[in-house]
XYZ file of C-alpha atoms in Angstrom:
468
model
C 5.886 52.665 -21.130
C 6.103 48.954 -19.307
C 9.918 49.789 -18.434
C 10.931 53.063 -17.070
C 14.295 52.501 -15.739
C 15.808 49.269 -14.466
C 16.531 50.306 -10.882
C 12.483 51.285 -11.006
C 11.387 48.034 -11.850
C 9.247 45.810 -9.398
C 11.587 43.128 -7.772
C 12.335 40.005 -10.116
C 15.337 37.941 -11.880
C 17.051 38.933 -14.689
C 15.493 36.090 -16.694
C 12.272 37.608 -16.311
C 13.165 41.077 -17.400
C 15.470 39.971 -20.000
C 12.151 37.952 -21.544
C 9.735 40.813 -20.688
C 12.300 43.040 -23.261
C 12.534 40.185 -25.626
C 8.957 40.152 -26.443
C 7.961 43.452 -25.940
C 10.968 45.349 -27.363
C 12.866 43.678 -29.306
C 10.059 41.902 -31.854
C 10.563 38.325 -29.775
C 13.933 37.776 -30.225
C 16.169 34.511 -28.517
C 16.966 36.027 -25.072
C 20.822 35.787 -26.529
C 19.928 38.210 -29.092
C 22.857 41.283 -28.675
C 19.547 43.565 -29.187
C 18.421 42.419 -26.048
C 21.597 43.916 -24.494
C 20.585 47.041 -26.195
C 17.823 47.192 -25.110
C 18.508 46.951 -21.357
C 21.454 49.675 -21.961
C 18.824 52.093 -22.959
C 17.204 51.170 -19.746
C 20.131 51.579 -17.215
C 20.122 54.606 -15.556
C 23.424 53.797 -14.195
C 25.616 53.248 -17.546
C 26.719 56.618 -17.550
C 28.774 55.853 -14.376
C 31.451 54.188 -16.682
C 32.072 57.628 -18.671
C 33.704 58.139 -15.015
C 36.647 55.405 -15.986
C 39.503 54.825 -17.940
C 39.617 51.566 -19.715
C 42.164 49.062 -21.129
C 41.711 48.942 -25.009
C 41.408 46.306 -26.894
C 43.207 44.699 -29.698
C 40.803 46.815 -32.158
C 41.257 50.023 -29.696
C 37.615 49.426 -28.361
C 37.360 49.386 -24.481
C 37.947 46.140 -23.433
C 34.395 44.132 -22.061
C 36.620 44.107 -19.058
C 34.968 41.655 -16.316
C 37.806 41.429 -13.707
C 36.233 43.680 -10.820
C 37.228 41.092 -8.721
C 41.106 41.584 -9.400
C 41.914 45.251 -10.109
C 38.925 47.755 -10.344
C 39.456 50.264 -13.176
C 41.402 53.568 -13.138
C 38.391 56.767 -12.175
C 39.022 59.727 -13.148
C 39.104 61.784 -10.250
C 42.316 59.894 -9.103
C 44.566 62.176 -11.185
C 43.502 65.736 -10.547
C 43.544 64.359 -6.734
C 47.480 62.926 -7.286
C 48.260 66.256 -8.779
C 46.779 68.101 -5.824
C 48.619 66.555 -3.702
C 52.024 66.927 -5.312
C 51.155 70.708 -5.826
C 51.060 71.309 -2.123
C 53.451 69.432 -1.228
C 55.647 71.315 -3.946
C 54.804 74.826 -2.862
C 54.321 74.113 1.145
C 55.951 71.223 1.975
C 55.726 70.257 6.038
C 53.171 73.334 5.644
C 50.616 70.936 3.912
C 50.205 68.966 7.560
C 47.867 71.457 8.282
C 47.497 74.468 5.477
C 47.170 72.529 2.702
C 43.584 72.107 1.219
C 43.421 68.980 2.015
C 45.073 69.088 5.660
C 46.656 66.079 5.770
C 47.160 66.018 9.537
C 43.239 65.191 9.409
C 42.910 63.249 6.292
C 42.040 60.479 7.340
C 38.518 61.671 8.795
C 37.875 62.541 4.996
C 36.870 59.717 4.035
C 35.542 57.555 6.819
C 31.880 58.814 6.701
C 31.601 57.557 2.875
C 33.349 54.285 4.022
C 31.188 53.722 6.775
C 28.274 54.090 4.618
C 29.372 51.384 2.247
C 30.159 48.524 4.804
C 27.520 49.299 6.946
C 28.971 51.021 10.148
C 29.567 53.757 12.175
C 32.480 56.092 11.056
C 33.828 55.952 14.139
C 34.646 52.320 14.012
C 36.278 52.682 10.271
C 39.811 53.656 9.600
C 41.825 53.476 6.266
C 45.237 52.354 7.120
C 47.704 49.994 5.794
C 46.773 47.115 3.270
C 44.531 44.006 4.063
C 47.187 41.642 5.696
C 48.814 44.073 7.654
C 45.422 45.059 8.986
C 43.982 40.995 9.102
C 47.724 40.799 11.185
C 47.329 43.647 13.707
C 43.551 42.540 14.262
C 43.976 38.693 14.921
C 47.171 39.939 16.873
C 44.632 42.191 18.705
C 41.441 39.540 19.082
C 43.168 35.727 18.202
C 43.815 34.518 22.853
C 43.967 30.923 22.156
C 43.886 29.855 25.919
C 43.880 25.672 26.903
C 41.369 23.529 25.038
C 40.219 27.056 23.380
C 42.939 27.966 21.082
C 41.376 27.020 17.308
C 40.780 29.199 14.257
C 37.677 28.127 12.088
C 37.680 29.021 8.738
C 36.996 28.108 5.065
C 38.828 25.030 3.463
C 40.093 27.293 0.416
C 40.761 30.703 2.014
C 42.369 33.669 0.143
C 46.462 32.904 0.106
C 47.315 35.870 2.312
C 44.475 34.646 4.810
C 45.955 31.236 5.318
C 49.473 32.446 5.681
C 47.916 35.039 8.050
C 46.220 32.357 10.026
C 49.154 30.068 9.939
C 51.564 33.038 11.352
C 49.031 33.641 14.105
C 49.024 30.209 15.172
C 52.796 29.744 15.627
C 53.666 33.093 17.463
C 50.993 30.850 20.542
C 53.112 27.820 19.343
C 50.494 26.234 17.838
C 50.207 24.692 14.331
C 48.109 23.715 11.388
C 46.385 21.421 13.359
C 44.760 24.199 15.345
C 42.644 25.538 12.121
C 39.030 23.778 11.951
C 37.913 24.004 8.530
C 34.472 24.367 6.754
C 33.318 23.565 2.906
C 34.390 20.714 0.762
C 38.141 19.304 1.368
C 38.512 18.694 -2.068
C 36.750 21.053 -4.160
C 36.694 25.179 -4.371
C 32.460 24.852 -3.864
C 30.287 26.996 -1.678
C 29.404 26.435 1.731
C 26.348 27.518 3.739
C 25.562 29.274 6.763
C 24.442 25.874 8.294
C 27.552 24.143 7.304
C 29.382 26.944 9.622
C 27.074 26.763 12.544
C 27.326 23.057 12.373
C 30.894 23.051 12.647
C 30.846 25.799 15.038
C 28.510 23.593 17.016
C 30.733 20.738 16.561
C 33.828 22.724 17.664
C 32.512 25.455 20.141
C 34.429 24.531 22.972
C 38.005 24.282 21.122
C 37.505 27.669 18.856
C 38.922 30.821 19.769
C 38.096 32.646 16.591
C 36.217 32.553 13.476
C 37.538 34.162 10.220
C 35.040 33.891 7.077
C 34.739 35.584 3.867
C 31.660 37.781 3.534
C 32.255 37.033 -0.376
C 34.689 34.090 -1.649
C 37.377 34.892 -3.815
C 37.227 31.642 -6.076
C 33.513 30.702 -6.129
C 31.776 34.432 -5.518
C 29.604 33.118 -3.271
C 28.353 35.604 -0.650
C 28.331 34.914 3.029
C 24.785 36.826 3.007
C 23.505 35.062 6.989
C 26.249 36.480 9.238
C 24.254 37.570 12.222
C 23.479 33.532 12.742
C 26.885 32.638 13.049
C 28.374 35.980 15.432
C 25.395 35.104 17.757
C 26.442 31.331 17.778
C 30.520 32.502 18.877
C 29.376 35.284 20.499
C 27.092 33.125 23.000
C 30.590 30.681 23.273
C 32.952 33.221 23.800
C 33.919 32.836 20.562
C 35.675 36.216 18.064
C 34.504 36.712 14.564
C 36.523 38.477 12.374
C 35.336 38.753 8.482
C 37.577 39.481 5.556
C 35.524 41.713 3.324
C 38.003 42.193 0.503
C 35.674 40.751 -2.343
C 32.691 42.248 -0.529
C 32.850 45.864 -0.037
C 31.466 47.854 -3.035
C 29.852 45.035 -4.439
C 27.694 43.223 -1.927
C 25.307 45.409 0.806
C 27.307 45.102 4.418
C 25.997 45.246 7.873
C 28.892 45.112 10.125
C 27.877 46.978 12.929
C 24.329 45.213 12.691
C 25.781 41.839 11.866
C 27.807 42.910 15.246
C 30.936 41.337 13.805
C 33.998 41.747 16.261
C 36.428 43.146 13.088
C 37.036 43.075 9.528
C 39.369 44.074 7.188
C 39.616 44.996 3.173
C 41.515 46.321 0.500
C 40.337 48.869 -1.848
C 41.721 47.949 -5.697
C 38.478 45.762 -6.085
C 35.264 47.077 -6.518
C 36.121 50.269 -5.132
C 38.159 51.207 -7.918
C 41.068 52.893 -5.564
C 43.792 50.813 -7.187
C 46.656 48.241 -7.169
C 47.929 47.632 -3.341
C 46.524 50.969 -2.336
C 45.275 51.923 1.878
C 42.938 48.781 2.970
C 40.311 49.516 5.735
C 39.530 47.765 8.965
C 36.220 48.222 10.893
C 35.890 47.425 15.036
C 32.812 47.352 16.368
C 31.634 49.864 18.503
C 32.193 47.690 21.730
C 36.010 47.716 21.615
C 36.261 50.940 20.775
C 34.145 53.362 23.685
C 33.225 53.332 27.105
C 35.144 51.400 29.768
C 35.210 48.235 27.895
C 37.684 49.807 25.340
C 40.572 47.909 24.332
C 44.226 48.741 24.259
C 45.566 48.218 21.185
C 47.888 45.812 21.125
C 50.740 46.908 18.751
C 50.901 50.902 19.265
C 52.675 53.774 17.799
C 52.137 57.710 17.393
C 49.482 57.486 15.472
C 47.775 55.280 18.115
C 47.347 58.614 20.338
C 44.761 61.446 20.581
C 45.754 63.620 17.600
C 47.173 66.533 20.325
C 48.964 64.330 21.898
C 51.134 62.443 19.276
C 54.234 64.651 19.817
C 54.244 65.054 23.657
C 57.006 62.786 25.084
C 55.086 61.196 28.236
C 55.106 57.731 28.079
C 50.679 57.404 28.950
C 48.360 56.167 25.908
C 45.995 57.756 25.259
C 43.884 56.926 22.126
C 40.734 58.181 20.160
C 37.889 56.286 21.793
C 37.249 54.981 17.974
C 38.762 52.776 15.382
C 41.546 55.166 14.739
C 43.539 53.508 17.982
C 44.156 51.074 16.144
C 46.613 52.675 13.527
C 50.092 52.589 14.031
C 52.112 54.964 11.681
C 51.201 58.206 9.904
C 48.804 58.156 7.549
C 49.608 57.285 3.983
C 48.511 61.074 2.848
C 49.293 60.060 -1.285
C 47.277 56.893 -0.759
C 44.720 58.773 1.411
C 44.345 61.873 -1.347
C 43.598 59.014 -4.521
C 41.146 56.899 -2.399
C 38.634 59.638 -1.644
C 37.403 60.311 -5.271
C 36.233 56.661 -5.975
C 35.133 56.148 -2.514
C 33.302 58.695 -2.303
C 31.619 58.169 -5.579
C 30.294 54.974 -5.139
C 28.863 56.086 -1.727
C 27.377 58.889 -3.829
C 25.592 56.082 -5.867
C 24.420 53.846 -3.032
C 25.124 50.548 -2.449
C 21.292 49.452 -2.801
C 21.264 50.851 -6.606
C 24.533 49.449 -7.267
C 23.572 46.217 -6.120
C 20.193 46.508 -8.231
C 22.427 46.794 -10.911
C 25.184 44.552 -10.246
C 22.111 40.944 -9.764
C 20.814 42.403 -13.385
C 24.588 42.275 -15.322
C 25.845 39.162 -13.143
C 22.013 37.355 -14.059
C 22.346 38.374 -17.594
C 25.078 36.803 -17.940
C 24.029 33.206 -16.295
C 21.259 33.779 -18.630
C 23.326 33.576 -21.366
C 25.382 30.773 -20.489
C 22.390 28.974 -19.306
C 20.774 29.839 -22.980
C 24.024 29.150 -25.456
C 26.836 27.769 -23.698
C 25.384 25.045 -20.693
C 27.104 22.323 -23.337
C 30.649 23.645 -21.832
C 30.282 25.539 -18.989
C 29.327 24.644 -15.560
C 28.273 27.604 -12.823
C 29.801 26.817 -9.790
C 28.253 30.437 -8.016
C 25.044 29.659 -6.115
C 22.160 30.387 -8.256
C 19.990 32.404 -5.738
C 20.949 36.095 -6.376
C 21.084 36.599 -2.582
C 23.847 34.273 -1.781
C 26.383 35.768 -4.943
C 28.269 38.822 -5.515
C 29.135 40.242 -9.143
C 31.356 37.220 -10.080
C 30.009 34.203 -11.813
C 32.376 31.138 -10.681
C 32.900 28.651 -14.165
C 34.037 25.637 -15.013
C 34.878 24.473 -18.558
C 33.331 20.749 -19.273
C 35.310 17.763 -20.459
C 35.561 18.560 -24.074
C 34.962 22.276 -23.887
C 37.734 22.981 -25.810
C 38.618 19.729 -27.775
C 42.000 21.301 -29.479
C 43.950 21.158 -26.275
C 44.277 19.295 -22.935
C 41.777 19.778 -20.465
C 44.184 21.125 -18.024
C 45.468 23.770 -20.530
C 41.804 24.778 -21.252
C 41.301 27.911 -18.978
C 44.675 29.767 -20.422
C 43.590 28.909 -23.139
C 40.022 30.579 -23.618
C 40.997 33.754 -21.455
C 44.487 34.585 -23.945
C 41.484 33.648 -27.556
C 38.664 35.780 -24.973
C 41.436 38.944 -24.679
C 42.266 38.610 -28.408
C 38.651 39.490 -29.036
C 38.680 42.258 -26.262
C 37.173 40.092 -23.566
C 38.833 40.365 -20.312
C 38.422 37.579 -17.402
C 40.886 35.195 -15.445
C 40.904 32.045 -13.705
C 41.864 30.884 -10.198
C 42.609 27.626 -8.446
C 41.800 24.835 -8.780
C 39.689 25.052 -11.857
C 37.508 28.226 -12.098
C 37.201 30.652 -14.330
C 35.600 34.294 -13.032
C 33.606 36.782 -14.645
C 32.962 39.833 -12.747
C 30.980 42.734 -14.339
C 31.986 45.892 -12.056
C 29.395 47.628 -10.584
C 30.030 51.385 -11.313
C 31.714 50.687 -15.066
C 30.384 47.247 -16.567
C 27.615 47.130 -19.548
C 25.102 45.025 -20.615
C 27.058 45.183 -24.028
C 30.238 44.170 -22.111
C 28.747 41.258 -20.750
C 27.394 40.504 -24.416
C 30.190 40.617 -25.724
C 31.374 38.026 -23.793
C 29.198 35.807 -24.152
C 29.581 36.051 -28.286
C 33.612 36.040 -27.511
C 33.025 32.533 -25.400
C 30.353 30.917 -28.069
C 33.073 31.476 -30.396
C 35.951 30.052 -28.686
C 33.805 27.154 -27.420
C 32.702 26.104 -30.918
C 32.576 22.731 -32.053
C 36.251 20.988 -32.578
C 35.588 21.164 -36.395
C 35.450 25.057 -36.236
C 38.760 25.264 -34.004
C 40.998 25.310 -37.279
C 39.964 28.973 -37.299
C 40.499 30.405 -33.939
């Protein structure tokens, strides 16, 4: 047969399978046809992942299309027998479970550092799950950010994430500097991609005045992924210059290179596309250089935890830490958050992240195919169009008149609460996108169907809108 499996299938768009099906499969059909969806679910040899999920339900008690990987990743499954686990030892041994447990929590955290190495693209020894993604982007600039003289600027995007900015900001005035310190790169007055050459030229511009450089691998509000990174550390690296990267919307959904890229640090949470959930451990990565030999750093905020594992008790006042990432933590571990991130971590390392991302430009181009095919009258992509440069969110923009019953600023609340009453799931973020993010491990091809029927419907012509 011409199609095997998808992730078989010589390299090419999802326009060009999606019309290969059409014709061959489905007796010609418009590209927008839901057969077509069908057809490339019978194909997937990855939709059985989802059986490995537990999803919201619908206001007809179907699983939600649910399209917001890029918010919360869904509950999996092996998060409760893992909870329970944990709450059974430390029922029946209490301080025992530090080291006779099953899971031996005084060495949890090595658990899962292999499987999160794999997935950002390092070594394990320079990953560590600890803390949550500010508190680790906080210890880390705190650790790398020595504005000295002249040198003392951050450079970063024009619309970071929230937490980055105030992050930034906080880092600034404990050196007494201000706002005026941050160099910015990307439009000043619109959420719209930038490219790698927009960052070396401002790095160029700026090289003598930055001190650091803090990018997105993947951008919260437009999905666009920061795909050229080695260009850009080799640019700061050859001016003395830090790069730190924030990979929260990046790790399980794009491929990562951080120890290749050779990326100074970088930081993450885990509730995304990694399915571990809301505000659970974040990880941090330091390269290799900080971390061995005689160039080692000491970290600069230290605690217990900060010591060789045999020596966390003793009361001499030396340091001495693990010639690895691990210096770097602070406290003791987090054992509950520790015991419920290994089952989805370790799952999607299981998969790969080359087959996921296979996957992931097939459901996220399916789905500009069908906007590009039904709905280009009232929707505008704002996500680059080359596959390379984009995660699994499409970045969209209503048009003037989208939705001709209500105000154009009142437009985006309005299509996601009529998209959720027909069991549609996606959000919006400022200033004026709307996201659509199939996940990974647990979207469809139906899913993302189904969306695109639930938006053709709400984006009808005004004299159908008496019957939404």
């Amino acid at each position: 047969h011409s199609f095997c499996t998808l992730l078989a299938m010589p390299s090419g768009t999802a326009r060009t399978l999606v019309e290969r099906l059409a014709k061959e499969e489905c007796g010609g059909c418009a590209l927008t046809d839901p057969r077509v969806a069908a057809a490339l679910t019978k194909h997937d040899d990855l939709h059985n992942l989802r059986n490995d999920f537990e999803f919201p339900k619908g206001p007809d008690g179907r699983p939600q299309a649910y399209l917001c990987g890029h918010g919360l990743g869904l509950l999996h499954k092996g998060i409760r027998p893992a909870v329970q686990r944990y709450f059974e030892q430390w029922g029946t041994l209490a301080r025992g479970a530090w080291v006779a447990g099953a899971d031996n929590w005084w060495m949890i955290d090595d658990a899962v550092r292999a499987p999160m190495a794999e997935i950002v693209g390092a070594r394990p020894s320079e990953v560590i799950m600890m803390n949550g993604l500010t508190i680790n982007l906080q210890l880390l600039m705190l650790q790398f950010y020595k504005p000295n003289g002249i040198r003392r600027k951050i450079l970063c995007e024009h619309f970071p994430f929230p937490s980055d900015m105030h992050a930034m900001r906080s880092q600034a005035e404990l050196h007494g500097l201000t706002m005026d310190d941050i160099v910015y790169v990307g439009n000043a007055d619109d959420a719209r991609p930038f490219t790698t050459a927009d960052v070396l030229a401002k790095l160029e511009a700026h090289k003598d005045e930055v001190a650091i450089v803090l990018l997105p691998s993947v951008n919260f509000g437009t999905g666009q992924f920061l795909c050229d990174v080695a260009p850009i550390v080799k640019l700061a690296h050859a001016n003395g210059i830090i790069v730190g990267i924030d990979c929260a919307h990046a790790v399980g959904n794009v491929p990562l290179k951080l120890h290749d890229w050779g990326v100074d640090f970088a930081v993450w949470c885990t509730y995304k596309y990694l399915n571990c959930g809301p505000g659970n451990v974040g990880g941090a990565f330091i390269h290799a250089r900080h971390c061995e030999g005689t160039n080692k750093l000491k970290p600069a905020l230290r605690g217990w935890w900060s010591r060789q594992r045999p020596l966390r008790f003793n009361l001499d006042k030396d340091y001495v830490g693990e010639p690895d990432a691990s210096r770097w933590q602070v406290t003791s571990t987090n054992v509950m958050g520790i015991v419920s991130i290994i089952p989805p971590i370790k799952a999607c390392a299981a998969v790969g992240m080359e087959r996921l991302r296979k996957r992931s430009v097939l459901l996220t181009g399916y789905m500009e195919l069908l906007i590009q095919e039904g709905l280009s009258h009232a929707i505008e992509i704002v996500t680059p169009a080359d596959e390379d440069q984009r995660g699994a969110t499409l970045a969209i923009r209503l048009k003037p008149g989208a939705v001709p019953q209500c105000d154009q600023a009142d437009a985006r609340e309005f299509v996601m609460v009529k998209l959720l009453e027909r069991g549609v799931n996606i959000d919006t973020t400022p200033p004026r996108n709307m996201r659509i993010s199939p996940g990974p491990m647990w979207s469809s091809f139906d899913d993302v169907h189904r969306c695109y029927a639930a938006l053709k419907d709400v984006l009808a012509p005004a004299k159908r809108a008496s019957r939404l």
